[in-house]
């Protein structure tokens, strides 16, 4: 099966999963599980959600549901990492070789490439979907479409049920 056909197949499964989800947290958990299981190059799949700064502190990205090895980066400021770059610009970031990107915060020595897609609610970034791969340049155009589709579903779900 071509990689394009595979991502389309997984996209259809994601659509079904969205219909079964009981809450946004449940949807995010099921999504990370599905992507991690079905997409063989997606070796770490997780959400970071934007938390307002408490007591004058700057806002932070806090680790949400994820699949893969535990990461040391459970809270990331907006000016740090690929994660901070995606959240602060509101743009998808694809890094083909993390060793060449000075923004990269290492999670696993095995990680070679990464994609981070912001999640929007009513036009504002509220979090992001972060995926790491043990393979260089793992995230092609069809992967970007799939991951943006997943992040879009979470945003729409949050707009309907902000729980
Ligand atoms: N690599 C990310 C940090 C999160 S871990 O990959 C799970 C970054 O550079 O922001």
PDB file of N, CA, C and O and ligand atoms in Angstrom, residues 44-46 48 61 63 66 69-74 76-77 80-86 95 98 101 103-108 111 113-114 116 128 130-132, ligand 1:
ATOM      1  N   UNK A  44       6.569   8.494  18.773  1.00  0.00           N
ATOM      2  CA  UNK A  44       6.068   9.182  19.979  1.00  0.00           C
ATOM      3  C   UNK A  44       4.961  10.122  19.485  1.00  0.00           C
ATOM      4  O   UNK A  44       5.172  10.890  18.526  1.00  0.00           O
ATOM      5  N   UNK A  45       3.779  10.006  20.086  1.00  0.00           N
ATOM      6  CA  UNK A  45       2.625  10.808  19.649  1.00  0.00           C
ATOM      7  C   UNK A  45       1.982  11.411  20.889  1.00  0.00           C
ATOM      8  O   UNK A  45       1.555  10.672  21.797  1.00  0.00           O
ATOM      9  N   UNK A  46       1.912  12.716  20.961  1.00  0.00           N
ATOM     10  CA  UNK A  46       1.314  13.295  22.164  1.00  0.00           C
ATOM     11  C   UNK A  46       0.796  14.712  21.954  1.00  0.00           C
ATOM     12  O   UNK A  46       1.159  15.390  20.991  1.00  0.00           O
ATOM     13  N   UNK A  48       0.299  18.566  23.645  1.00  0.00           N
ATOM     14  CA  UNK A  48       0.650  19.561  24.653  1.00  0.00           C
ATOM     15  C   UNK A  48      -0.475  20.589  24.624  1.00  0.00           C
ATOM     16  O   UNK A  48      -0.892  21.017  23.539  1.00  0.00           O
ATOM     17  N   UNK A  61       3.243  25.191  27.747  1.00  0.00           N
ATOM     18  CA  UNK A  61       2.636  24.013  27.131  1.00  0.00           C
ATOM     19  C   UNK A  61       2.782  22.858  28.113  1.00  0.00           C
ATOM     20  O   UNK A  61       3.902  22.555  28.545  1.00  0.00           O
ATOM     21  N   UNK A  63       2.167  18.811  29.037  1.00  0.00           N
ATOM     22  CA  UNK A  63       1.987  17.504  28.409  1.00  0.00           C
ATOM     23  C   UNK A  63       0.593  16.950  28.700  1.00  0.00           C
ATOM     24  O   UNK A  63       0.143  16.940  29.849  1.00  0.00           O
ATOM     25  N   UNK A  66      -0.451  11.004  25.745  1.00  0.00           N
ATOM     26  CA  UNK A  66       0.620  10.657  24.807  1.00  0.00           C
ATOM     27  C   UNK A  66       0.836   9.151  24.775  1.00  0.00           C
ATOM     28  O   UNK A  66       0.420   8.443  25.708  1.00  0.00           O
ATOM     29  N   UNK A  69       7.600   6.642  24.902  1.00  0.00           N
ATOM     30  CA  UNK A  69       8.386   6.726  26.138  1.00  0.00           C
ATOM     31  C   UNK A  69       8.092   8.036  26.868  1.00  0.00           C
ATOM     32  O   UNK A  69       7.771   9.048  26.240  1.00  0.00           O
ATOM     33  N   UNK A  70       8.198   7.991  28.183  1.00  0.00           N
ATOM     34  CA  UNK A  70       8.023   9.203  28.979  1.00  0.00           C
ATOM     35  C   UNK A  70       9.044  10.244  28.528  1.00  0.00           C
ATOM     36  O   UNK A  70      10.192   9.907  28.220  1.00  0.00           O
ATOM     37  N   UNK A  71       8.605  11.501  28.447  1.00  0.00           N
ATOM     38  CA  UNK A  71       9.507  12.578  28.017  1.00  0.00           C
ATOM     39  C   UNK A  71       9.910  13.437  29.216  1.00  0.00           C
ATOM     40  O   UNK A  71       9.084  13.656  30.115  1.00  0.00           O
ATOM     41  N   UNK A  72      11.145  13.960  29.234  1.00  0.00           N
ATOM     42  CA  UNK A  72      11.512  14.886  30.317  1.00  0.00           C
ATOM     43  C   UNK A  72      10.799  16.234  30.166  1.00  0.00           C
ATOM     44  O   UNK A  72      10.743  17.010  31.108  1.00  0.00           O
ATOM     45  N   UNK A  73      10.240  16.484  28.966  1.00  0.00           N
ATOM     46  CA  UNK A  73       9.630  17.797  28.703  1.00  0.00           C
ATOM     47  C   UNK A  73       8.127  17.756  28.970  1.00  0.00           C
ATOM     48  O   UNK A  73       7.318  17.612  28.043  1.00  0.00           O
ATOM     49  N   UNK A  74       7.762  17.870  30.240  1.00  0.00           N
ATOM     50  CA  UNK A  74       6.337  17.838  30.581  1.00  0.00           C
ATOM     51  C   UNK A  74       5.731  19.236  30.532  1.00  0.00           C
ATOM     52  O   UNK A  74       4.525  19.381  30.404  1.00  0.00           O
ATOM     53  N   UNK A  76       6.652  23.069  28.622  1.00  0.00           N
ATOM     54  CA  UNK A  76       7.560  23.751  27.680  1.00  0.00           C
ATOM     55  C   UNK A  76       7.122  25.212  27.544  1.00  0.00           C
ATOM     56  O   UNK A  76       5.968  25.480  27.181  1.00  0.00           O
ATOM     57  N   UNK A  77       8.024  26.166  27.816  1.00  0.00           N
ATOM     58  CA  UNK A  77       7.669  27.578  27.590  1.00  0.00           C
ATOM     59  C   UNK A  77       7.537  27.859  26.088  1.00  0.00           C
ATOM     60  O   UNK A  77       8.150  27.166  25.274  1.00  0.00           O
ATOM     61  N   UNK A  80      10.566  28.050  23.705  1.00  0.00           N
ATOM     62  CA  UNK A  80      11.514  26.933  23.622  1.00  0.00           C
ATOM     63  C   UNK A  80      10.992  25.796  22.745  1.00  0.00           C
ATOM     64  O   UNK A  80       9.784  25.517  22.742  1.00  0.00           O
ATOM     65  N   UNK A  81      11.942  25.137  22.073  1.00  0.00           N
ATOM     66  CA  UNK A  81      11.618  23.896  21.373  1.00  0.00           C
ATOM     67  C   UNK A  81      10.859  24.095  20.071  1.00  0.00           C
ATOM     68  O   UNK A  81      10.403  25.191  19.736  1.00  0.00           O
ATOM     69  N   UNK A  82      10.730  22.987  19.359  1.00  0.00           N
ATOM     70  CA  UNK A  82       9.904  22.954  18.144  1.00  0.00           C
ATOM     71  C   UNK A  82       8.456  23.190  18.586  1.00  0.00           C
ATOM     72  O   UNK A  82       7.669  23.832  17.894  1.00  0.00           O
ATOM     73  N   UNK A  83       8.141  22.644  19.769  1.00  0.00           N
ATOM     74  CA  UNK A  83       6.778  22.786  20.305  1.00  0.00           C
ATOM     75  C   UNK A  83       6.443  24.252  20.547  1.00  0.00           C
ATOM     76  O   UNK A  83       5.369  24.722  20.161  1.00  0.00           O
ATOM     77  N   UNK A  84       7.364  24.979  21.177  1.00  0.00           N
ATOM     78  CA  UNK A  84       7.135  26.400  21.428  1.00  0.00           C
ATOM     79  C   UNK A  84       6.988  27.169  20.123  1.00  0.00           C
ATOM     80  O   UNK A  84       6.142  28.064  19.999  1.00  0.00           O
ATOM     81  N   UNK A  85       7.799  26.795  19.108  1.00  0.00           N
ATOM     82  CA  UNK A  85       7.757  27.496  17.812  1.00  0.00           C
ATOM     83  C   UNK A  85       6.381  27.317  17.158  1.00  0.00           C
ATOM     84  O   UNK A  85       5.796  28.282  16.654  1.00  0.00           O
ATOM     85  N   UNK A  86       5.856  26.100  17.175  1.00  0.00           N
ATOM     86  CA  UNK A  86       4.554  25.845  16.531  1.00  0.00           C
ATOM     87  C   UNK A  86       3.436  26.590  17.261  1.00  0.00           C
ATOM     88  O   UNK A  86       2.563  27.199  16.631  1.00  0.00           O
ATOM     89  N   UNK A  95      10.305  19.125  10.925  1.00  0.00           N
ATOM     90  CA  UNK A  95      11.777  19.137  10.980  1.00  0.00           C
ATOM     91  C   UNK A  95      12.267  17.774  10.489  1.00  0.00           C
ATOM     92  O   UNK A  95      11.995  16.745  11.117  1.00  0.00           O
ATOM     93  N   UNK A  98      16.315  16.586  13.205  1.00  0.00           N
ATOM     94  CA  UNK A  98      16.282  17.376  14.444  1.00  0.00           C
ATOM     95  C   UNK A  98      17.679  17.785  14.909  1.00  0.00           C
ATOM     96  O   UNK A  98      17.825  18.804  15.584  1.00  0.00           O
ATOM     97  N   UNK A 101      18.483  21.324  13.905  1.00  0.00           N
ATOM     98  CA  UNK A 101      17.597  22.429  14.289  1.00  0.00           C
ATOM     99  C   UNK A 101      17.923  22.875  15.711  1.00  0.00           C
ATOM    100  O   UNK A 101      17.702  22.127  16.669  1.00  0.00           O
ATOM    101  N   UNK A 103      16.499  24.735  17.677  1.00  0.00           N
ATOM    102  CA  UNK A 103      15.349  24.880  18.587  1.00  0.00           C
ATOM    103  C   UNK A 103      15.015  23.571  19.286  1.00  0.00           C
ATOM    104  O   UNK A 103      14.326  23.569  20.308  1.00  0.00           O
ATOM    105  N   UNK A 104      15.471  22.458  18.730  1.00  0.00           N
ATOM    106  CA  UNK A 104      15.016  21.134  19.160  1.00  0.00           C
ATOM    107  C   UNK A 104      15.360  20.824  20.624  1.00  0.00           C
ATOM    108  O   UNK A 104      16.507  20.963  21.040  1.00  0.00           O
ATOM    109  N   UNK A 105      14.351  20.382  21.368  1.00  0.00           N
ATOM    110  CA  UNK A 105      14.545  19.885  22.737  1.00  0.00           C
ATOM    111  C   UNK A 105      14.496  18.364  22.661  1.00  0.00           C
ATOM    112  O   UNK A 105      13.476  17.796  22.259  1.00  0.00           O
ATOM    113  N   UNK A 106      15.579  17.707  23.049  1.00  0.00           N
ATOM    114  CA  UNK A 106      15.659  16.258  22.888  1.00  0.00           C
ATOM    115  C   UNK A 106      14.755  15.536  23.879  1.00  0.00           C
ATOM    116  O   UNK A 106      14.698  15.880  25.054  1.00  0.00           O
ATOM    117  N   UNK A 107      14.063  14.544  23.349  1.00  0.00           N
ATOM    118  CA  UNK A 107      13.161  13.720  24.164  1.00  0.00           C
ATOM    119  C   UNK A 107      13.751  12.316  24.224  1.00  0.00           C
ATOM    120  O   UNK A 107      13.818  11.706  25.275  1.00  0.00           O
ATOM    121  N   UNK A 108      14.236  11.836  23.060  1.00  0.00           N
ATOM    122  CA  UNK A 108      14.848  10.509  22.985  1.00  0.00           C
ATOM    123  C   UNK A 108      16.015  10.619  22.015  1.00  0.00           C
ATOM    124  O   UNK A 108      15.905  11.324  21.000  1.00  0.00           O
ATOM    125  N   UNK A 111      15.172   9.879  18.318  1.00  0.00           N
ATOM    126  CA  UNK A 111      14.359  10.746  17.455  1.00  0.00           C
ATOM    127  C   UNK A 111      15.212  11.390  16.362  1.00  0.00           C
ATOM    128  O   UNK A 111      16.267  11.958  16.645  1.00  0.00           O
ATOM    129  N   UNK A 113      13.279  12.883  13.336  1.00  0.00           N
ATOM    130  CA  UNK A 113      12.472  13.939  12.708  1.00  0.00           C
ATOM    131  C   UNK A 113      11.205  14.149  13.537  1.00  0.00           C
ATOM    132  O   UNK A 113      10.845  13.313  14.387  1.00  0.00           O
ATOM    133  N   UNK A 114      10.554  15.287  13.296  1.00  0.00           N
ATOM    134  CA  UNK A 114       9.433  15.679  14.167  1.00  0.00           C
ATOM    135  C   UNK A 114       8.443  16.538  13.382  1.00  0.00           C
ATOM    136  O   UNK A 114       8.834  17.293  12.484  1.00  0.00           O
ATOM    137  N   UNK A 116       5.014  19.131  14.418  1.00  0.00           N
ATOM    138  CA  UNK A 116       4.150  19.698  15.468  1.00  0.00           C
ATOM    139  C   UNK A 116       3.075  20.548  14.775  1.00  0.00           C
ATOM    140  O   UNK A 116       3.388  21.430  13.976  1.00  0.00           O
ATOM    141  N   UNK A 128      -1.353  21.607  20.900  1.00  0.00           N
ATOM    142  CA  UNK A 128      -0.729  21.100  19.673  1.00  0.00           C
ATOM    143  C   UNK A 128      -0.579  19.584  19.742  1.00  0.00           C
ATOM    144  O   UNK A 128      -0.597  19.001  20.832  1.00  0.00           O
ATOM    145  N   UNK A 130       2.056  16.708  18.726  1.00  0.00           N
ATOM    146  CA  UNK A 130       3.493  16.569  18.479  1.00  0.00           C
ATOM    147  C   UNK A 130       3.795  15.108  18.160  1.00  0.00           C
ATOM    148  O   UNK A 130       3.354  14.213  18.898  1.00  0.00           O
ATOM    149  N   UNK A 131       4.510  14.862  17.072  1.00  0.00           N
ATOM    150  CA  UNK A 131       4.877  13.478  16.717  1.00  0.00           C
ATOM    151  C   UNK A 131       6.374  13.424  16.390  1.00  0.00           C
ATOM    152  O   UNK A 131       6.886  14.257  15.637  1.00  0.00           O
ATOM    153  N   UNK A 132       7.043  12.429  16.997  1.00  0.00           N
ATOM    154  CA  UNK A 132       8.476  12.210  16.760  1.00  0.00           C
ATOM    155  C   UNK A 132       8.647  10.890  16.018  1.00  0.00           C
ATOM    156  O   UNK A 132       7.881   9.942  16.241  1.00  0.00           O
TER     157      UNK A 132
HETATM  158  N1  LIG B   1      11.088  17.794  20.738  1.00  0.00           N
HETATM  159  C1  LIG B   1      10.153  18.716  21.299  1.00  0.00           C
HETATM  160  C2  LIG B   1       9.955  18.468  22.789  1.00  0.00           C
HETATM  161  C3  LIG B   1       8.872  17.504  23.098  1.00  0.00           C
HETATM  162  S1  LIG B   1       9.354  15.873  22.955  1.00  0.00           S
HETATM  163  O1  LIG B   1       9.681  15.636  21.576  1.00  0.00           O
HETATM  164  C4  LIG B   1       8.127  14.880  23.355  1.00  0.00           C
HETATM  165  C5  LIG B   1      10.589  20.152  21.035  1.00  0.00           C
HETATM  166  O2  LIG B   1      11.660  20.370  20.498  1.00  0.00           O
HETATM  167  O3  LIG B   1       9.837  21.066  21.371  1.00  0.00           O
END
